[in-house]
Coordinates of C-alpha atoms in Angstrom, one line a residue:
Q947 CA -22.6 26.1 -22.4
S948 CA -24.9 24.8 -20.0
W949 CA -27.9 26.9 -21.0
S950 CA -27.1 25.5 -24.8
R951 CA -26.8 21.8 -23.4
G952 CA -30.4 22.2 -21.6
M953 CA -32.3 23.9 -25.1
S954 CA -30.5 21.1 -27.2
Y955 CA -31.7 18.5 -24.3
C956 CA -35.4 19.6 -24.6
L957 CA -35.0 20.3 -28.7
H958 CA -33.8 16.8 -29.5
S959 CA -35.8 14.9 -26.5
K960 CA -37.9 12.2 -28.1
S961 CA -40.2 12.2 -25.0
H962 CA -41.7 15.4 -25.8
L963 CA -44.5 16.4 -28.0
D964 CA -44.0 19.3 -30.8
T965 CA -45.4 22.3 -28.9
G966 CA -44.7 23.9 -32.1
P967 CA -41.7 27.2 -32.7
I968 CA -40.3 27.9 -29.6
Y969 CA -39.4 31.9 -28.9
V970 CA -36.9 33.1 -26.5
R971 CA -35.7 36.6 -25.6
E972 CA -32.2 37.3 -25.7
N973 CA -30.7 41.4 -25.0
G974 CA -34.3 42.4 -25.6
K975 CA -34.9 40.9 -29.7
L976 CA -36.9 38.2 -29.7
H977 CA -35.4 35.3 -31.4
V978 CA -37.3 31.6 -32.8
V979 CA -35.6 28.2 -31.9
N980 CA -35.7 26.1 -35.0
P981 CA -36.0 22.7 -33.6
G982 CA -34.5 21.3 -36.5
A983 CA -31.1 22.6 -36.8
G984 CA -30.4 23.0 -33.5
G985 CA -29.9 26.8 -33.3
V986 CA -31.1 29.7 -32.6
Q987 CA -32.4 32.2 -35.8
N988 CA -32.6 35.7 -35.6
V989 CA -35.6 36.0 -38.3
T990 CA -39.0 36.5 -37.0
P991 CA -41.2 33.9 -38.0
K992 CA -44.4 34.5 -39.4
T993 CA -47.1 33.8 -36.2
R994 CA -50.0 31.2 -36.3
P995 CA -53.4 32.1 -34.6
F996 CA -53.5 31.1 -31.2
S997 CA -55.7 27.7 -30.9
L998 CA -57.1 26.3 -27.3
F999 CA -57.9 23.0 -28.5
S1000 CA -56.5 20.7 -30.9
R1001 CA -57.9 19.8 -34.5
S1002 CA -59.4 16.7 -33.2
F1003 CA -61.5 18.3 -30.9
S1004 CA -65.4 18.3 -30.6
V1005 CA -68.6 19.3 -28.8
E1006 CA -71.8 17.8 -29.2
L1007 CA -74.4 20.3 -27.4
C1008 CA -77.2 18.1 -26.2
M1009 CA -80.4 20.2 -24.6
N1010 CA -83.3 18.5 -23.0
R1011 CA -86.4 17.9 -24.6
E1012 CA -89.1 18.8 -22.1
D1013 CA -86.8 21.6 -21.0
D1014 CA -87.0 22.8 -24.5
R1015 CA -90.6 22.5 -24.9
A1016 CA -91.8 24.2 -21.5
R1017 CA -89.6 26.8 -22.5
R1018 CA -91.4 27.4 -26.0
Q1019 CA -94.5 27.9 -24.4
R1020 CA -93.0 29.5 -21.1
T1021 CA -94.5 32.9 -22.8
D1022 CA -91.5 36.1 -22.7
H1023 CA -90.9 38.4 -19.7
F1024 CA -91.5 41.8 -22.0
I1025 CA -94.2 43.0 -23.0
F1026 CA -93.8 44.8 -26.6
T1027 CA -96.1 48.2 -28.2
Y1028 CA -95.6 50.8 -30.3
T1029 CA -95.5 54.7 -29.6
K1030 CA -97.1 57.2 -31.5
E1031 CA -93.8 57.6 -33.3
G1032 CA -94.1 53.7 -34.4
N1033 CA -91.0 53.2 -32.5
L1034 CA -91.0 50.0 -31.0
R1035 CA -90.9 49.7 -26.6
Y1036 CA -91.1 47.1 -24.6
S1037 CA -91.2 47.2 -20.5
A1038 CA -91.0 44.3 -18.2
K1039 CA -93.9 42.3 -16.9
S1040 CA -95.1 42.2 -13.4
L1041 CA -93.6 39.7 -11.0
F1042 CA -96.9 38.7 -10.4
S1043 CA -97.9 37.6 -14.2
L1044 CA -94.2 36.2 -13.6
V1045 CA -95.4 33.9 -11.0
L1046 CA -98.9 33.7 -11.7
G1047 CA -97.6 32.1 -15.4
Y1048 CA -95.2 30.1 -13.3
I1049 CA -97.7 28.5 -11.0
S1050 CA -99.5 27.8 -13.9
D1051 CA -97.2 25.9 -15.5
N1052 CA -96.9 23.3 -12.7
V1053 CA -100.8 24.0 -11.7
D1054 CA -101.0 19.6 -11.3
H1055 CA -98.5 20.1 -8.7
I1056 CA -100.5 21.9 -6.0
D1057 CA -100.9 20.5 -2.6
S1058 CA -104.2 22.1 -1.8
L1059 CA -105.8 25.7 -2.2
I1060 CA -107.9 25.4 0.4
G1061 CA -108.5 28.8 1.9
F1062 CA -106.3 30.4 -0.9
P1063 CA -107.8 34.0 -2.2
E1064 CA -110.9 33.6 -4.4
Q1065 CA -109.4 36.2 -6.3
I1066 CA -105.9 35.1 -7.7
A1067 CA -107.2 31.9 -7.8
E1068 CA -109.8 32.7 -10.8
K1069 CA -106.7 34.2 -12.4
L1070 CA -104.8 30.9 -11.5
F1071 CA -107.5 29.0 -13.3
S1072 CA -107.6 30.9 -16.1
A1073 CA -103.6 31.6 -16.8
A1074 CA -103.7 27.3 -16.9
E1075 CA -107.3 27.0 -18.4
A1076 CA -105.2 29.6 -21.6
R1077 CA -102.3 27.0 -21.3
Q1078 CA -105.2 24.0 -21.6
K1079 CA -103.8 22.3 -18.8
F1080 CA -107.4 20.7 -18.1
T1081 CA -107.4 18.3 -21.1
E1082 CA -104.4 16.9 -20.1
P1083 CA -105.0 13.0 -19.3
V1084 CA -103.8 12.7 -15.9
T1085 CA -102.2 16.0 -14.4
G1086 CA -105.3 17.6 -15.6
L1087 CA -107.7 15.3 -13.9
R1088 CA -105.6 16.2 -10.7
A1089 CA -105.3 19.9 -10.9
L1090 CA -108.8 20.4 -11.5
Q1091 CA -110.0 18.5 -8.4
K1092 CA -107.8 20.2 -6.2
F1093 CA -109.8 23.7 -7.6
T1094 CA -113.0 22.1 -7.3
E1095 CA -112.0 20.5 -3.4
A1096 CA -111.7 24.1 -2.5
Y1097 CA -113.9 26.8 -4.3
G1098 CA -116.9 24.2 -5.5
S1099 CA -119.4 25.9 -7.5
L1100 CA -117.3 28.7 -8.4
V1101 CA -115.6 26.4 -10.9
L1102 CA -118.9 24.9 -11.6
C1103 CA -122.5 25.7 -10.7
S1104 CA -124.3 24.8 -14.2
L1105 CA -123.4 21.9 -16.5
C1106 CA -125.0 21.6 -20.1
L1107 CA -124.1 18.2 -21.8
R1108 CA -127.1 18.0 -23.9
N1109 CA -126.5 15.7 -26.5
R1110 CA -122.7 15.4 -25.4
Y1111 CA -122.5 12.0 -24.9
L1112 CA -118.9 11.4 -26.3
V1113 CA -118.1 14.5 -24.1
I1114 CA -119.4 12.3 -21.2
S1115 CA -117.4 9.1 -22.4
E1116 CA -113.6 10.1 -22.6
K1117 CA -114.0 13.0 -19.1
L1118 CA -116.5 10.9 -16.6
E1119 CA -114.2 11.8 -14.4
E1120 CA -113.5 14.9 -14.9
I1121 CA -117.0 15.7 -15.2
K1122 CA -117.4 13.6 -11.4
S1123 CA -115.3 15.6 -10.0
F1124 CA -117.3 18.9 -9.7
R1125 CA -119.3 19.8 -6.8
E1126 CA -122.2 22.3 -5.3
L1127 CA -123.6 21.6 -8.8
T1128 CA -127.1 23.1 -9.0
C1129 CA -128.3 22.6 -12.6
L1130 CA -127.5 19.6 -14.8
D1131 CA -128.8 18.9 -18.1
L1132 CA -128.1 15.5 -19.3
S1133 CA -130.6 15.0 -22.2
C1134 CA -130.2 12.9 -25.5
C1135 CA -127.2 11.3 -24.1
K1136 CA -128.8 7.4 -24.0
L1137 CA -127.3 6.5 -21.0
G1138 CA -128.6 3.9 -19.6
D1139 CA -129.5 2.4 -16.2
E1140 CA -126.6 0.9 -15.2
H1141 CA -124.6 3.9 -16.5
E1142 CA -121.7 5.4 -13.6
L1143 CA -123.2 9.1 -13.9
L1144 CA -126.7 8.1 -13.2
E1145 CA -124.8 6.5 -9.7
H1146 CA -122.8 9.3 -9.4
L1147 CA -125.9 12.0 -9.1
T1148 CA -127.2 10.1 -5.4
K1149 CA -123.5 11.0 -3.7
E1150 CA -123.5 13.6 -1.3
A1151 CA -120.8 16.2 -3.8
L1152 CA -124.1 16.3 -5.7
S1153 CA -127.0 16.9 -3.2
S1154 CA -127.2 20.9 -4.5
V1155 CA -128.8 20.0 -7.9
K1156 CA -131.8 21.4 -8.1
R1157 CA -132.6 21.3 -11.5
L1158 CA -131.9 18.0 -12.8
L1159 CA -132.6 17.0 -17.0
L1160 CA -132.4 13.3 -17.7
K1161 CA -134.8 13.1 -21.3
D1162 CA -134.0 10.8 -23.6
N1163 CA -131.7 8.5 -21.6
S1164 CA -132.7 5.5 -22.1
L1165 CA -134.5 4.9 -18.5
S1166 CA -136.5 2.4 -16.6
D1167 CA -138.2 2.0 -13.7
A1168 CA -135.0 0.2 -12.4
G1169 CA -133.2 3.5 -12.8
L1170 CA -135.7 5.4 -11.1
R1171 CA -135.5 3.0 -8.1
R1172 CA -131.4 3.2 -8.0
M1173 CA -132.0 7.2 -8.1
T1174 CA -134.4 7.2 -5.5
A1175 CA -132.8 4.4 -3.0
P1176 CA -130.9 7.4 -1.3
V1177 CA -133.7 9.6 -0.8
R1178 CA -136.4 7.0 0.3
V1179 CA -134.3 4.8 2.6
L1180 CA -131.8 7.3 3.9
K1181 CA -133.1 10.9 3.3
K1182 CA -130.1 11.9 1.6
G1183 CA -128.7 12.3 -2.4
L1184 CA -131.1 14.7 -4.2
E1185 CA -133.5 15.5 -2.0
N1186 CA -133.5 19.4 -2.5
L1187 CA -134.5 18.3 -6.6
L1188 CA -137.1 21.3 -7.5
V1189 CA -137.5 20.5 -11.2
L1190 CA -137.2 16.9 -12.9
D1191 CA -137.0 16.6 -16.6
L1192 CA -137.8 12.5 -17.6
S1193 CA -139.5 13.0 -20.7
C1194 CA -139.0 10.5 -23.7
N1195 CA -138.6 7.3 -21.5
P1196 CA -141.0 4.8 -22.8
K1197 CA -139.4 2.6 -20.0
I1198 CA -140.5 4.0 -17.5
T1199 CA -143.9 2.9 -16.5
D1200 CA -146.4 3.7 -13.2
V1201 CA -144.5 1.5 -11.1
G1202 CA -141.4 4.0 -11.5
I1203 CA -143.2 7.4 -11.3
G1204 CA -143.8 6.0 -7.8
Y1205 CA -140.0 6.1 -6.8
L1206 CA -140.6 9.9 -7.4
L1207 CA -143.2 10.4 -4.9
S1208 CA -140.0 10.5 -2.4
F1209 CA -139.0 14.0 -3.8
K1210 CA -140.8 16.6 -1.5
K1211 CA -139.3 19.4 -2.6
L1212 CA -140.2 18.9 -6.4
N1213 CA -141.6 21.7 -8.1
C1214 CA -142.1 20.7 -11.5
L1215 CA -141.8 17.3 -13.5
D1216 CA -142.0 16.4 -16.8
I1217 CA -143.1 12.8 -17.8
S1218 CA -144.6 13.5 -21.5
G1219 CA -143.3 10.2 -23.6
T1220 CA -143.3 7.3 -20.5
G1221 CA -144.3 4.4 -20.8
L1222 CA -147.5 5.0 -18.5
K1223 CA -150.8 3.0 -18.4
D1224 CA -152.9 4.5 -16.2
V1225 CA -152.1 8.5 -17.4
N1226 CA -155.1 10.0 -14.8
A1227 CA -154.5 7.7 -12.2
V1228 CA -150.9 8.7 -12.4
I1229 CA -152.1 12.8 -12.5
E1230 CA -154.2 12.0 -9.0
R1231 CA -152.1 10.5 -7.3
L1232 CA -149.4 13.2 -8.0
Q1233 CA -151.5 15.8 -7.2
M1234 CA -152.3 14.3 -3.9
Q1235 CA -148.8 12.5 -2.8
I1236 CA -146.7 15.6 -3.5
G1237 CA -149.1 19.1 -4.9
L1238 CA -148.5 18.5 -8.3
V1239 CA -150.6 19.5 -10.7
H1240 CA -151.0 19.1 -14.3
S1241 CA -150.5 21.7 -16.8
K1242 CA -152.2 22.4 -20.2
V1243 CA -149.8 24.4 -21.4
P1244 CA -145.8 23.1 -21.6
L1245 CA -143.6 24.6 -19.1
K1246 CA -141.1 27.3 -19.7
E1247 CA -139.0 24.9 -17.0
F1248 CA -138.6 22.5 -19.6
D1249 CA -137.6 24.6 -22.5
H1250 CA -134.5 23.4 -22.4
S1251 CA -132.5 27.2 -23.2
N1252 CA -132.5 28.4 -19.6
C1253 CA -129.5 25.4 -18.7
K1254 CA -126.8 26.5 -19.6
T1255 CA -122.8 26.2 -18.5
E1256 CA -122.0 28.6 -16.1
G1257 CA -118.3 28.7 -13.7
W1258 CA -114.4 29.1 -14.3
A1259 CA -114.5 26.6 -16.4
E1260 CA -116.6 27.0 -18.9
Q1261 CA -113.9 27.7 -21.8
T1262 CA -112.0 24.4 -20.0
V1263 CA -115.8 22.0 -21.1
L1264 CA -115.2 23.6 -24.4
Q1265 CA -111.9 22.7 -24.9
W1266 CA -112.7 19.2 -24.0
E1267 CA -115.4 19.1 -27.2
Q1268 CA -113.1 20.4 -29.4
A1269 CA -110.8 18.3 -28.7
V1270 CA -113.9 15.3 -29.5
M1271 CA -114.4 16.6 -32.6
E1272 CA -110.4 16.8 -33.7
A1273 CA -110.5 13.1 -32.6
M1274 CA -114.0 12.2 -34.7
K1275 CA -112.5 14.0 -37.8
P1276 CA -110.0 11.0 -39.2
Q1277 CA -113.5 9.2 -39.2
D1278 CA -114.7 11.5 -41.9
N1279 CA -112.6 10.4 -44.6
M1280 CA -114.4 6.3 -43.4
R1281 CA -117.6 8.1 -44.2
S1282 CA -116.4 9.6 -47.5
R1283 CA -115.2 5.7 -48.6
A1284 CA -118.2 4.5 -47.1
A1285 CA -120.8 6.8 -49.3
A1286 CA -118.3 6.3 -52.9
L1287 CA -119.3 2.4 -52.1
R1288 CA -123.0 2.8 -51.1
F1289 CA -122.8 4.7 -54.3
Y1290 CA -121.5 2.4 -56.9
G1291 CA -123.6 -0.5 -55.1
K1292 CA -121.2 -2.7 -52.9
T1293 CA -122.5 -1.6 -49.4
H1294 CA -125.8 -1.5 -48.0
R1295 CA -127.3 1.8 -46.8
I1296 CA -127.4 2.1 -43.1
E1297 CA -129.2 5.3 -41.3
E1298 CA -127.4 6.3 -38.0
V1299 CA -128.8 8.0 -36.0
V1300 CA -126.6 11.2 -34.4
K1301 CA -129.3 14.2 -32.7
C1302 CA -132.0 13.7 -30.4
T1303 CA -135.4 13.7 -31.5
L1304 CA -136.9 16.4 -29.7
V1305 CA -140.5 14.9 -30.8
E1306 CA -141.0 11.3 -30.1
P1307 CA -144.4 8.8 -31.3
E1308 CA -145.0 8.0 -27.4
T1309 CA -145.0 11.9 -26.7
K1310 CA -147.8 12.5 -29.3
A1311 CA -148.9 9.2 -28.4
S1312 CA -149.5 10.4 -24.3
G1313 CA -149.6 13.8 -24.5
N1314 CA -148.2 16.7 -22.5
L1315 CA -147.7 15.2 -19.2
Q1316 CA -146.1 18.3 -17.0
F1317 CA -147.0 19.2 -13.2
Y1318 CA -146.4 22.3 -11.4
K1319 CA -146.9 23.3 -7.7
E1320 CA -149.1 26.5 -7.9
K1321 CA -148.2 28.0 -4.3
V1322 CA -144.4 28.3 -6.1
P1323 CA -144.3 31.5 -7.5
N1324 CA -142.9 31.9 -11.2
C1325 CA -142.7 28.1 -11.9
H1326 CA -145.8 27.5 -14.3
L1327 CA -147.7 29.7 -16.6
P1328 CA -150.7 31.1 -15.2
L1329 CA -153.6 28.5 -15.8
K1330 CA -157.7 29.0 -15.1
K1331 CA -158.9 27.1 -12.0
E1332 CA -162.0 25.0 -12.7
V1333 CA -165.2 25.6 -10.8
A1334 CA -165.5 21.7 -9.2
G1335 CA -169.2 20.5 -8.0
S1336 CA -170.7 18.2 -5.6
H1337 CA -170.3 15.2 -7.2
E1338 CA -167.0 15.8 -8.5
L1339 CA -166.0 16.3 -4.8
K1340 CA -167.7 12.8 -3.9
N1341 CA -165.6 11.2 -6.3
N1342 CA -162.3 12.9 -5.3
K1343 CA -162.8 11.7 -1.8
K1344 CA -163.8 8.2 -3.1
R1345 CA -160.1 8.1 -5.1
A1346 CA -158.5 9.3 -2.5
L1347 CA -159.6 6.9 0.2
A1348 CA -158.9 4.2 -2.3
E1349 CA -155.4 5.6 -3.2
Q1350 CA -154.6 5.1 0.1
E1351 CA -155.9 1.7 0.6
R1352 CA -153.8 1.0 -2.3
E1353 CA -150.7 2.8 -1.4
R1354 CA -150.8 0.6 2.4
T1355 CA -151.0 -2.3 0.0
S1356 CA -148.3 -1.3 -2.1
K1357 CA -145.8 0.3 0.4
Q1358 CA -144.1 -2.5 1.5
K1359 CA -143.1 -2.9 -2.2
H1360 CA -141.7 0.1 -3.0
L1361 CA -140.5 2.2 -0.2
C1362 CA -140.0 -0.3 2.3
L1363 CA -136.4 -1.6 3.2
T1364 CA -136.8 -4.3 0.5
V1365 CA -134.1 -7.1 -0.6
E1366 CA -133.7 -4.8 -3.6
D1367 CA -133.1 -1.6 -1.7
W1368 CA -130.4 -2.9 1.5
D1369 CA -128.3 -4.5 -2.2
L1370 CA -128.8 -1.0 -3.1
L1371 CA -127.6 0.8 -0.2
N1372 CA -124.4 -1.4 0.4
T1373 CA -122.7 0.2 -3.0
Y1374 CA -122.9 3.5 -1.1

């Protein structure tokens, strides 16, 4: 009776939730309790599938989008190959490959690479380059600086940015991070005297530059004065310069050529297409001061084919150029629209100069003004020496004395510490 009272209380209790049918085992048999009837039935009911959650229960799956993006970019940990029979076979990647991939994904978080083995660093750079980590705006610059600080010329020893003025404007900070360059080609970039990259050329990081090509960059005497100020006054900067190309810069005059006399190690010089007034005086001055001889034929050093981008970051520079070209694609539609408007006479036709003109009118007028040093091997094409007479020797002596007097009078203007030089030095 006590058992039936407890069962009746449990069944008729209003506060208890409806949990479904209740099964009771008695004398080896299973009975179901009917709550409505209040008793025990011997009929075995139809079983219902057991559910862990109620019908109103729902689950919402939330994932981090950044983690999902990294997971998609991450390569698989297995390498799949096919056997000769055509069966698929997979093998696990090495631990070195897995670690290299993880570090390259997070290369911008590296504190320093100084003292790290060069062989492994090159593989790490290639892995990060394949993931285009150096093309990212902020993290790419930070990661590139870690490599340039530790390995210098191994990252890039020669950089060719000829006619790449858009790449210079978009990736200026990345370009300034390169150290220990030996060859730099900035031809046909129209940088001007006040460009930040020309100021960076005088820094200690680029004191290793031996070949500098600045053809057609709208330079003037003021730009040469700024570029040579550290060499003239502090004996620093581009003191190791061997080859210099300043052709097709019509604003450079005889005064600007005087600043170049501070490059004592200069072996080859090209000033064709400049605004020289007294060409013969400049030729004699260069020969007397730094031993440069006027060449009758074009020199191979100014062919612009020997300067190429070389180093670990060669593909990185190509990626920068491709990114700039991709950004320029939407403008093609505007050009086609402008062409249609010009066809119907609604706009005036304006021609834009895009490519660098290799032959300028000033170059034809002044002729070939390329110079070399005779004693330096493999610097110039062989030329025949002319035998000078006694009359020419006397004239050369007179010109030399006159040139020395002229140098003494103009020394305070060009080579001494003038007010303009002090203003330039205060900027370094």
